[in-house]
Tab-separated table of C-alpha atoms in Angstrom:
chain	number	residue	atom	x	y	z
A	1	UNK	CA	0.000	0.000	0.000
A	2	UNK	CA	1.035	3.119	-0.994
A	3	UNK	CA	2.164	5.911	2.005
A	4	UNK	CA	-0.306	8.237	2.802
A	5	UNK	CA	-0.074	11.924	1.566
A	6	UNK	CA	0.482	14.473	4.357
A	7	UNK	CA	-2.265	16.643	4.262
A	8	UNK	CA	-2.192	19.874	2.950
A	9	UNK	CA	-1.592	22.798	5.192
A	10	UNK	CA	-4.558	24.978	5.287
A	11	UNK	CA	-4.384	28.121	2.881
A	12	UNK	CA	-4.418	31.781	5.507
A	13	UNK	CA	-4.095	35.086	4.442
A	14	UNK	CA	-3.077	36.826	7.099
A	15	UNK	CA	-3.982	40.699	6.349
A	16	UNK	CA	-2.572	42.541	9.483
A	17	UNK	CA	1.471	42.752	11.017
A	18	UNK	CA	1.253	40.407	14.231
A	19	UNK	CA	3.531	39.381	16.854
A	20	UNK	CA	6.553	37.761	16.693
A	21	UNK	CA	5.114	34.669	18.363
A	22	UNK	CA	1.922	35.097	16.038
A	23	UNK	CA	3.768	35.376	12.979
A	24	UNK	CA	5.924	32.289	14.238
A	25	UNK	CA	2.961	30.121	15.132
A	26	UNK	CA	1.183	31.148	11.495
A	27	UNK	CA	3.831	30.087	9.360
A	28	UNK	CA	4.259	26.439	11.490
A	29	UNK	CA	0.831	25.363	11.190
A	30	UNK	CA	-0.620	26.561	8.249
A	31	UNK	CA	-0.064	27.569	4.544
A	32	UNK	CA	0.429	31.517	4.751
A	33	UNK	CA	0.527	34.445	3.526
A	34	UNK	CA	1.305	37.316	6.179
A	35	UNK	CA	0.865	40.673	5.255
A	36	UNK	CA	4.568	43.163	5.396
A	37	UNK	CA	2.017	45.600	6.163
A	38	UNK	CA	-1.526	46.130	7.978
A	39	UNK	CA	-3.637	45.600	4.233
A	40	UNK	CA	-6.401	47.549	2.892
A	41	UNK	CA	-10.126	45.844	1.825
A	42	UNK	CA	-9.165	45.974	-1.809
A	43	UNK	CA	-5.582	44.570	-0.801
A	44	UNK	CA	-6.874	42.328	1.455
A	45	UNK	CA	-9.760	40.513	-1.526
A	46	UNK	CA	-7.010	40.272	-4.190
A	47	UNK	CA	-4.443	38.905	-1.507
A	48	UNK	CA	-6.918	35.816	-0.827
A	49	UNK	CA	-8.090	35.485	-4.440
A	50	UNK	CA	-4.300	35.019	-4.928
A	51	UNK	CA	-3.116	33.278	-2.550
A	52	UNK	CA	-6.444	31.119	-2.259
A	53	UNK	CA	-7.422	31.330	0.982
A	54	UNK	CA	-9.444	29.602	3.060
A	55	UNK	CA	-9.269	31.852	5.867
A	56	UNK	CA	-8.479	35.069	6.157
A	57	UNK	CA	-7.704	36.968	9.753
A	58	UNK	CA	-8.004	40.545	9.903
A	59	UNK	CA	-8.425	43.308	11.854
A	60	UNK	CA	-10.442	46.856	11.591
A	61	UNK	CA	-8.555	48.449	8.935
A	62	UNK	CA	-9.855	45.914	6.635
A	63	UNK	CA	-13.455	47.122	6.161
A	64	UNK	CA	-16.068	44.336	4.916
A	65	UNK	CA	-19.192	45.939	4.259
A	66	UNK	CA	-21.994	43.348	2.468
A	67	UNK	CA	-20.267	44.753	-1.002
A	68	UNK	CA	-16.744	43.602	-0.077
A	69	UNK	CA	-18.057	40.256	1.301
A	70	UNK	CA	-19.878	40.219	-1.872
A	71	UNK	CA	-16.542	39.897	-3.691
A	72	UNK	CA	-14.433	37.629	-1.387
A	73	UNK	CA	-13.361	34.492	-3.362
A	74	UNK	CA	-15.652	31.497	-2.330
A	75	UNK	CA	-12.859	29.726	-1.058
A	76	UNK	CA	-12.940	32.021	1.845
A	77	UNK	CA	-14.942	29.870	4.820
A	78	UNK	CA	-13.721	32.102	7.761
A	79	UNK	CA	-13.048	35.175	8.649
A	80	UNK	CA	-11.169	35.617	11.736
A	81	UNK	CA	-10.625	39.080	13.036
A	82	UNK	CA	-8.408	39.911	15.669
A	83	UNK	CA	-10.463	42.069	18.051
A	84	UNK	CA	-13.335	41.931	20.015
A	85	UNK	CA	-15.111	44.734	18.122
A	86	UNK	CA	-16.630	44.022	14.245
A	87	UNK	CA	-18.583	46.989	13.433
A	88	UNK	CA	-15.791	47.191	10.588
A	89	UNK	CA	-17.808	44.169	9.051
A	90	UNK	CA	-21.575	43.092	8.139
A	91	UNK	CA	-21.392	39.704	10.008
A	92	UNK	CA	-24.839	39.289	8.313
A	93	UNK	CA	-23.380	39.336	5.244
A	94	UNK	CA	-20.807	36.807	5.258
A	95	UNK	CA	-23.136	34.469	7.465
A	96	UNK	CA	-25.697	34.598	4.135
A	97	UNK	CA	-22.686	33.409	1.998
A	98	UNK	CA	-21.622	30.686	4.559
A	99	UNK	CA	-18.594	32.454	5.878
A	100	UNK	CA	-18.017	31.762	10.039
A	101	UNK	CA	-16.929	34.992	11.063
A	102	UNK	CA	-15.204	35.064	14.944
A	103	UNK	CA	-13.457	37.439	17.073
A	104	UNK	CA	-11.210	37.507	19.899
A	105	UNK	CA	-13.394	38.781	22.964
A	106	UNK	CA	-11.919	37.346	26.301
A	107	UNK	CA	-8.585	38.658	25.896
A	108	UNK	CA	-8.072	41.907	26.004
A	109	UNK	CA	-10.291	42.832	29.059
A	110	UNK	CA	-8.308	43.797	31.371
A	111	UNK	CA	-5.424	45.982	28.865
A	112	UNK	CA	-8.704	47.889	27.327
A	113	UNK	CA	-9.848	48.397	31.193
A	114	UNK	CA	-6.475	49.401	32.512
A	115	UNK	CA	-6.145	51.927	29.712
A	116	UNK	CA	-9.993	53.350	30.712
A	117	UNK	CA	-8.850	54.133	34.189
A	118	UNK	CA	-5.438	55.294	32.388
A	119	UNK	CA	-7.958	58.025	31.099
A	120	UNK	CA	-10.352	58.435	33.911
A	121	UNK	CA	-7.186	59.031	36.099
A	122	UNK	CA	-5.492	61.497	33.460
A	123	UNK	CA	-8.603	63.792	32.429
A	124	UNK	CA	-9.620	63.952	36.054
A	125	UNK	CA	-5.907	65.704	37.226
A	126	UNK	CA	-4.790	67.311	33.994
A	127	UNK	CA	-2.122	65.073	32.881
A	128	UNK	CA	-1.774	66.364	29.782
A	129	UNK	CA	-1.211	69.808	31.167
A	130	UNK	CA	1.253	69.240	33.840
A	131	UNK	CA	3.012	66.821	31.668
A	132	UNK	CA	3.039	69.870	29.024
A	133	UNK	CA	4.636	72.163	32.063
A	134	UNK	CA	7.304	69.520	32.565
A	135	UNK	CA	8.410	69.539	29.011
A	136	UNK	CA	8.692	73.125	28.605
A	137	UNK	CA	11.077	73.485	31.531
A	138	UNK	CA	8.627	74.371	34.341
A	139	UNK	CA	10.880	76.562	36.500
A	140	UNK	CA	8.020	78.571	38.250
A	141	UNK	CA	6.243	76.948	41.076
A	142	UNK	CA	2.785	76.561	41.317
A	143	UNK	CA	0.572	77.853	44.131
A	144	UNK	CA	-2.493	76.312	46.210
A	145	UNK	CA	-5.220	77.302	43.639
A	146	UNK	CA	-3.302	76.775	40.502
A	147	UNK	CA	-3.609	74.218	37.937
A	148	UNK	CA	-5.916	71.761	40.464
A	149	UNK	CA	-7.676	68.649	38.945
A	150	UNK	CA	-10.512	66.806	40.193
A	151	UNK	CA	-10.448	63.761	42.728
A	152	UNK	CA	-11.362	60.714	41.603
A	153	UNK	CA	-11.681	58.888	44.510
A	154	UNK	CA	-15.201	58.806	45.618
A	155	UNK	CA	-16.687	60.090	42.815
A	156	UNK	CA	-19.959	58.621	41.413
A	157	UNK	CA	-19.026	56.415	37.922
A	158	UNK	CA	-21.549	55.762	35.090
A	159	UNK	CA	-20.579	52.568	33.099
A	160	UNK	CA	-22.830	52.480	29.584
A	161	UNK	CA	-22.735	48.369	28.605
A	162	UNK	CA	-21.319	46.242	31.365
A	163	UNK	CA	-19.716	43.923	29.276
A	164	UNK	CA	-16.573	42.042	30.461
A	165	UNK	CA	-14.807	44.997	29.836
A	166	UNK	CA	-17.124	47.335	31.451
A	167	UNK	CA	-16.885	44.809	34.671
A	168	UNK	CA	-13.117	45.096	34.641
A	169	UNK	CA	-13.622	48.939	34.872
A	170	UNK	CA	-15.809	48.860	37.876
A	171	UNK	CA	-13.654	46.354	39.574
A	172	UNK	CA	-10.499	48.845	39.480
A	173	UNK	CA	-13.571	51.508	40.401
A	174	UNK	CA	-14.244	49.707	43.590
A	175	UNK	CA	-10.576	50.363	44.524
A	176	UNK	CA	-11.001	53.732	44.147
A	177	UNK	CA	-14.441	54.024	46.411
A	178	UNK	CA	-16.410	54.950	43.296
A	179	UNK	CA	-20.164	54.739	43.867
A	180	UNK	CA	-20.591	52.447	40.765
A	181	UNK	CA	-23.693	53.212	37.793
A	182	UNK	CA	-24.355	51.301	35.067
A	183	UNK	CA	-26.937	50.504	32.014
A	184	UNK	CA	-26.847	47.963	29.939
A	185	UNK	CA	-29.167	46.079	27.658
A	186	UNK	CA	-29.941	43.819	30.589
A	187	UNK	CA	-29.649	44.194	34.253
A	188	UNK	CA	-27.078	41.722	35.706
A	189	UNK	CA	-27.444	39.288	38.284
A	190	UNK	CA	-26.499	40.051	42.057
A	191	UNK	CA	-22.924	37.955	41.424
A	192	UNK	CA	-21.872	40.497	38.289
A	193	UNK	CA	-23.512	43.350	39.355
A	194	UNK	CA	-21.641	43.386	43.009
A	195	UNK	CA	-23.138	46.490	44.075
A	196	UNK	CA	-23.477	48.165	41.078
A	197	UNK	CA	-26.601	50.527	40.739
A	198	UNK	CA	-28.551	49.501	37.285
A	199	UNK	CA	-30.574	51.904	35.459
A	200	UNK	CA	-32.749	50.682	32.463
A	201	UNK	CA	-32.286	53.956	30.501
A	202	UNK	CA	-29.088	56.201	29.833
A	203	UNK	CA	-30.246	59.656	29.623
A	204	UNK	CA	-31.590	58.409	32.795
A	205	UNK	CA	-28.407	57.758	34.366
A	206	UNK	CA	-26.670	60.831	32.388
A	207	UNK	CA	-27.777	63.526	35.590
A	208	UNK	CA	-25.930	61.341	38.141
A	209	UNK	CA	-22.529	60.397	36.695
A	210	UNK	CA	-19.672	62.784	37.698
A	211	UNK	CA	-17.351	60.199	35.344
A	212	UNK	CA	-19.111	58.387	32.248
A	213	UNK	CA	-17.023	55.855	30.481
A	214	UNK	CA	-18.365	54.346	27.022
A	215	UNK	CA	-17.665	50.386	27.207
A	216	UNK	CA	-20.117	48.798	24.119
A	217	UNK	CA	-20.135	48.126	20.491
A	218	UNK	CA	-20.169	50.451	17.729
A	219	UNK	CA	-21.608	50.295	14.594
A	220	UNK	CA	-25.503	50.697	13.456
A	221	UNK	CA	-26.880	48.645	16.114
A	222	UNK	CA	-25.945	51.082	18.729
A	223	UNK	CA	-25.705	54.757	16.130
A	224	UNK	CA	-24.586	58.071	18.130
A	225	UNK	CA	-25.083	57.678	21.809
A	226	UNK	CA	-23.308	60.682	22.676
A	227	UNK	CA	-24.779	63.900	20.842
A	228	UNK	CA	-25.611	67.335	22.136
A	229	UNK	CA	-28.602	66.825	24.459
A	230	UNK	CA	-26.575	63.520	26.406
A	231	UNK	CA	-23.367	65.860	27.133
A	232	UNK	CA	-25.991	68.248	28.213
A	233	UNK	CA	-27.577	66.072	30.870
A	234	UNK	CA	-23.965	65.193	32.091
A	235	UNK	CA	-23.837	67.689	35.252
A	236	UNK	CA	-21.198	70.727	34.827
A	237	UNK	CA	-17.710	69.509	35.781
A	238	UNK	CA	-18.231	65.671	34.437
A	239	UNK	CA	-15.499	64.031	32.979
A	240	UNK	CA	-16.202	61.882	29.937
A	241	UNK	CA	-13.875	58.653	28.878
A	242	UNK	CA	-14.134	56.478	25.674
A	243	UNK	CA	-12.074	53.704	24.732
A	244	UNK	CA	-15.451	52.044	22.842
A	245	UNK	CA	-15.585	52.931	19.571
A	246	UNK	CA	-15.841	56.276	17.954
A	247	UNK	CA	-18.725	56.238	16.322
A	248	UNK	CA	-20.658	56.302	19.441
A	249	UNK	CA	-19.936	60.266	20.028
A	250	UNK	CA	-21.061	63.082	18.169
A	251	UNK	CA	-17.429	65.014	18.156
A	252	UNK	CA	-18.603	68.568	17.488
A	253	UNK	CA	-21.215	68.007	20.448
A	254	UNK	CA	-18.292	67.030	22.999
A	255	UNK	CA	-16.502	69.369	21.316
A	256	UNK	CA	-18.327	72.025	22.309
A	257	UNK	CA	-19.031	70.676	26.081
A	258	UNK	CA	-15.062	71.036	26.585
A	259	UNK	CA	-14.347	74.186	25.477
A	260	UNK	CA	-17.865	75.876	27.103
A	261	UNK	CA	-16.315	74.087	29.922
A	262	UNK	CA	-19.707	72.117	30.735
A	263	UNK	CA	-17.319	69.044	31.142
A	264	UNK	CA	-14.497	69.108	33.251
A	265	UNK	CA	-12.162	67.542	30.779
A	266	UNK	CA	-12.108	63.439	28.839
A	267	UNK	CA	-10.049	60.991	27.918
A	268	UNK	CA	-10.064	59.943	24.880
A	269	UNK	CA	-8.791	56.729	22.784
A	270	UNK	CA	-11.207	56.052	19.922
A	271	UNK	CA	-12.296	58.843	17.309
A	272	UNK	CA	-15.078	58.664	14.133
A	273	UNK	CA	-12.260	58.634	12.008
A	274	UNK	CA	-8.939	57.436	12.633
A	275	UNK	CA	-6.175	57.540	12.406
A	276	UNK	CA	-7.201	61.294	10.651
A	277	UNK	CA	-8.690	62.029	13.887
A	278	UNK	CA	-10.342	65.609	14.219
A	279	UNK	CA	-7.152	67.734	15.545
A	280	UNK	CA	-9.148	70.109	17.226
A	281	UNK	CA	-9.011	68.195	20.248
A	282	UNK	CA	-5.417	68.206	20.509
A	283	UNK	CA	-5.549	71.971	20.466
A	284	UNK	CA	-7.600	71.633	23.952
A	285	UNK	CA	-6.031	71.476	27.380
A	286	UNK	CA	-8.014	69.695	29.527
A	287	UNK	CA	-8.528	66.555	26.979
A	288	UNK	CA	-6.001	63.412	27.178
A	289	UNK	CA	-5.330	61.499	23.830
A	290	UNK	CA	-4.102	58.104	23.156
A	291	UNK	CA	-4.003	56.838	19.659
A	292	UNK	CA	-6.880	53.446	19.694
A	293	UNK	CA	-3.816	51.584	21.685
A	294	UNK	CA	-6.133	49.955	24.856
A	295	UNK	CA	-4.681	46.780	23.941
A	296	UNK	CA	-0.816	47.535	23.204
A	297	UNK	CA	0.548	45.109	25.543
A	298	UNK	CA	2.785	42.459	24.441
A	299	UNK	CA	0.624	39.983	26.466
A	300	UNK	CA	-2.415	40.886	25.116
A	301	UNK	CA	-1.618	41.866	20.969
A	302	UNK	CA	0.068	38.140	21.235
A	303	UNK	CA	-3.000	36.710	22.298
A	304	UNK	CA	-5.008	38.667	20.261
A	305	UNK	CA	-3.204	37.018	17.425
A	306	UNK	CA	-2.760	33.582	18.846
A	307	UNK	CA	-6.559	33.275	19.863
A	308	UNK	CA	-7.017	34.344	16.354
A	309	UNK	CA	-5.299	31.919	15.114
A	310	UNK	CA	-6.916	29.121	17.398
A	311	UNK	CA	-10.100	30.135	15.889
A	312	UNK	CA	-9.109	29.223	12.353
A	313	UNK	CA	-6.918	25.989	13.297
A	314	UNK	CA	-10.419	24.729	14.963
A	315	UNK	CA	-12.128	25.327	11.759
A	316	UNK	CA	-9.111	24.018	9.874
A	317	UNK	CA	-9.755	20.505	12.318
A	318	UNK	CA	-13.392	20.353	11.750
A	319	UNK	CA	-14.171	21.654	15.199
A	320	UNK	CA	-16.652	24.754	16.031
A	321	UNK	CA	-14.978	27.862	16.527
A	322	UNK	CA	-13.878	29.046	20.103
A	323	UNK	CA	-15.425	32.832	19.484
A	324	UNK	CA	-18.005	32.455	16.720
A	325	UNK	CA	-19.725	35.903	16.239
């Protein structure tokens, strides 16, 4: 009898720059092709028409809308993107041509929440001002009632969708006595909520949150949460924090809250469009900017990529996926 053939290594296109230990792992166990640089939708289609690709992982840059999916080679049986959030995609979409699509939820919690109270911390005592000071040489002392900040400690926090992520936030809240708010689509049970107060509506929450952080899904589903009459109900001297998604927030509306000084100050990681984010908030003091980086750890980008990846080698195997969406 004749030896068996090995069997073929399944065909990836990988369409985004991973980790080391990603990029390792993908070239061992399957048939790839890895991207020298983070590809574009029209990169990305021709890359797995050419390389023919059963899989393809992604991440947001690579926009799928039902057109795009339209034109994805039919080899394609999974898309795996490499993030928890896929408002870049219609999920609908590739589900009506038979593509699995999955994501990478569980691990980057606790990066994305650690980079929330990053922002909560750094809005609420002016970071980006006395950092500013420090840089230009500082040299002149600063008296009792200059430059002061806000305390965070104690202060009442409103958490809008209490996701894992949104958990995580309350959790390092806790430490920080925070009198804890929340909404979400659902009330949690006693075990999740641990103390939490829920409310079933958010402009009804809006009037009690000294500190709002944004922890849900963009896309259509959830539209502009944040427009002109939602900063409004904020009380005066709030501080606002997103590391969600952009979309969520109307920017000339929180705009304007900052500089009529209705809010105290935000944080800011996520923007409508990035990276050509609106510049006008860099030209405002009391607003602290990071550039979409809540999960720029080395732990959690490598398992970003290796979950990822353990999504399409269980498809690969004829299992389910770990994270289908």
């Amino acid at each position: 009898m004749a030896p068996a053939l090995p069997r073929a290594l399944p065909r990836l296109l990988v369409a985004r720059r991973l980790t080391p230990a990603a990029t390792d792992r993908a070239r061992r166990e399957f048939d790839a092709l890895l991207a020298e640089h983070d590809m574009s939708t029209e990169e990305a289609i021709d890359a797995a028409a050419a390389h023919r690709a059963e899989a393809i992982l992604i991440g947001p840059k690579v926009k799928l809308d039902a057109a795009a999916i339209a034109r994805l080679p039919g080899h394609v049986k999974l898309i795996a993107n490499s993030s928890v959030g896929y408002d870049h995609m219609d999920a609908e979409a590739a589900r009506a041509r038979g593509i699995l699509v999955t994501n990478t939820p569980d691990v980057l919690t606790d990066c994305t929440a650690d980079l929330a109270f990053l922002l909560i911390l750094a809005a609420c005592r002016r970071a980006h001002e006395y950092e500013a000071l420090m840089r230009a040489g500082w040299r002149k002392g600063l008296g009792l009632p200059d430059m002061l900040g806000v305390r965070p400690s104690g202060k009442v926090l409103g958490i809008v969708g209490m996701g894992r992520i949104g958990r995580a936030v309350a959790q390092r809240a806790r430490g920080f006595g925070m009198r804890i708010l929340y909404h979400n689509r659902s009330r949690l049970p006693p075990d999740l909520e641990q103390g939490a107060e829920y409310f079933a509506s958010v402009p009804e929450m809006l009037p009690h949150c000294q500190i709002l952080s944004l922890h849900l899904p963009g896309g259509v589903a959830n539209g502009v949460l944040m427009d002109e009459a939602a900063f409004a109900a904020l009380p005066r001297g709030a501080v606002f924090v997103n590391t969600a998604r952009g979309s969520l927030v109307d920017e000339d509306a929180l705009l304007a809250a900052l500089t009529s000084g209705h809010l105290f100050a935000a944080g800011l990681d996520v923007f409508r469009s990035e990276p050509d984010y609106d510049t006008r908030f860099a030209a405002l003091p009391n607003v602290f900017l990071t550039p979409h980086v809540a999960s720029a750890t080395l732990e959690t980008r490598d398992a970003m990529g290796l979950r990822a990846l353990d999504n399409v080698a269980a498809i690969a195997a004829g299992r389910a996926p770990l994270d289908p969406v």
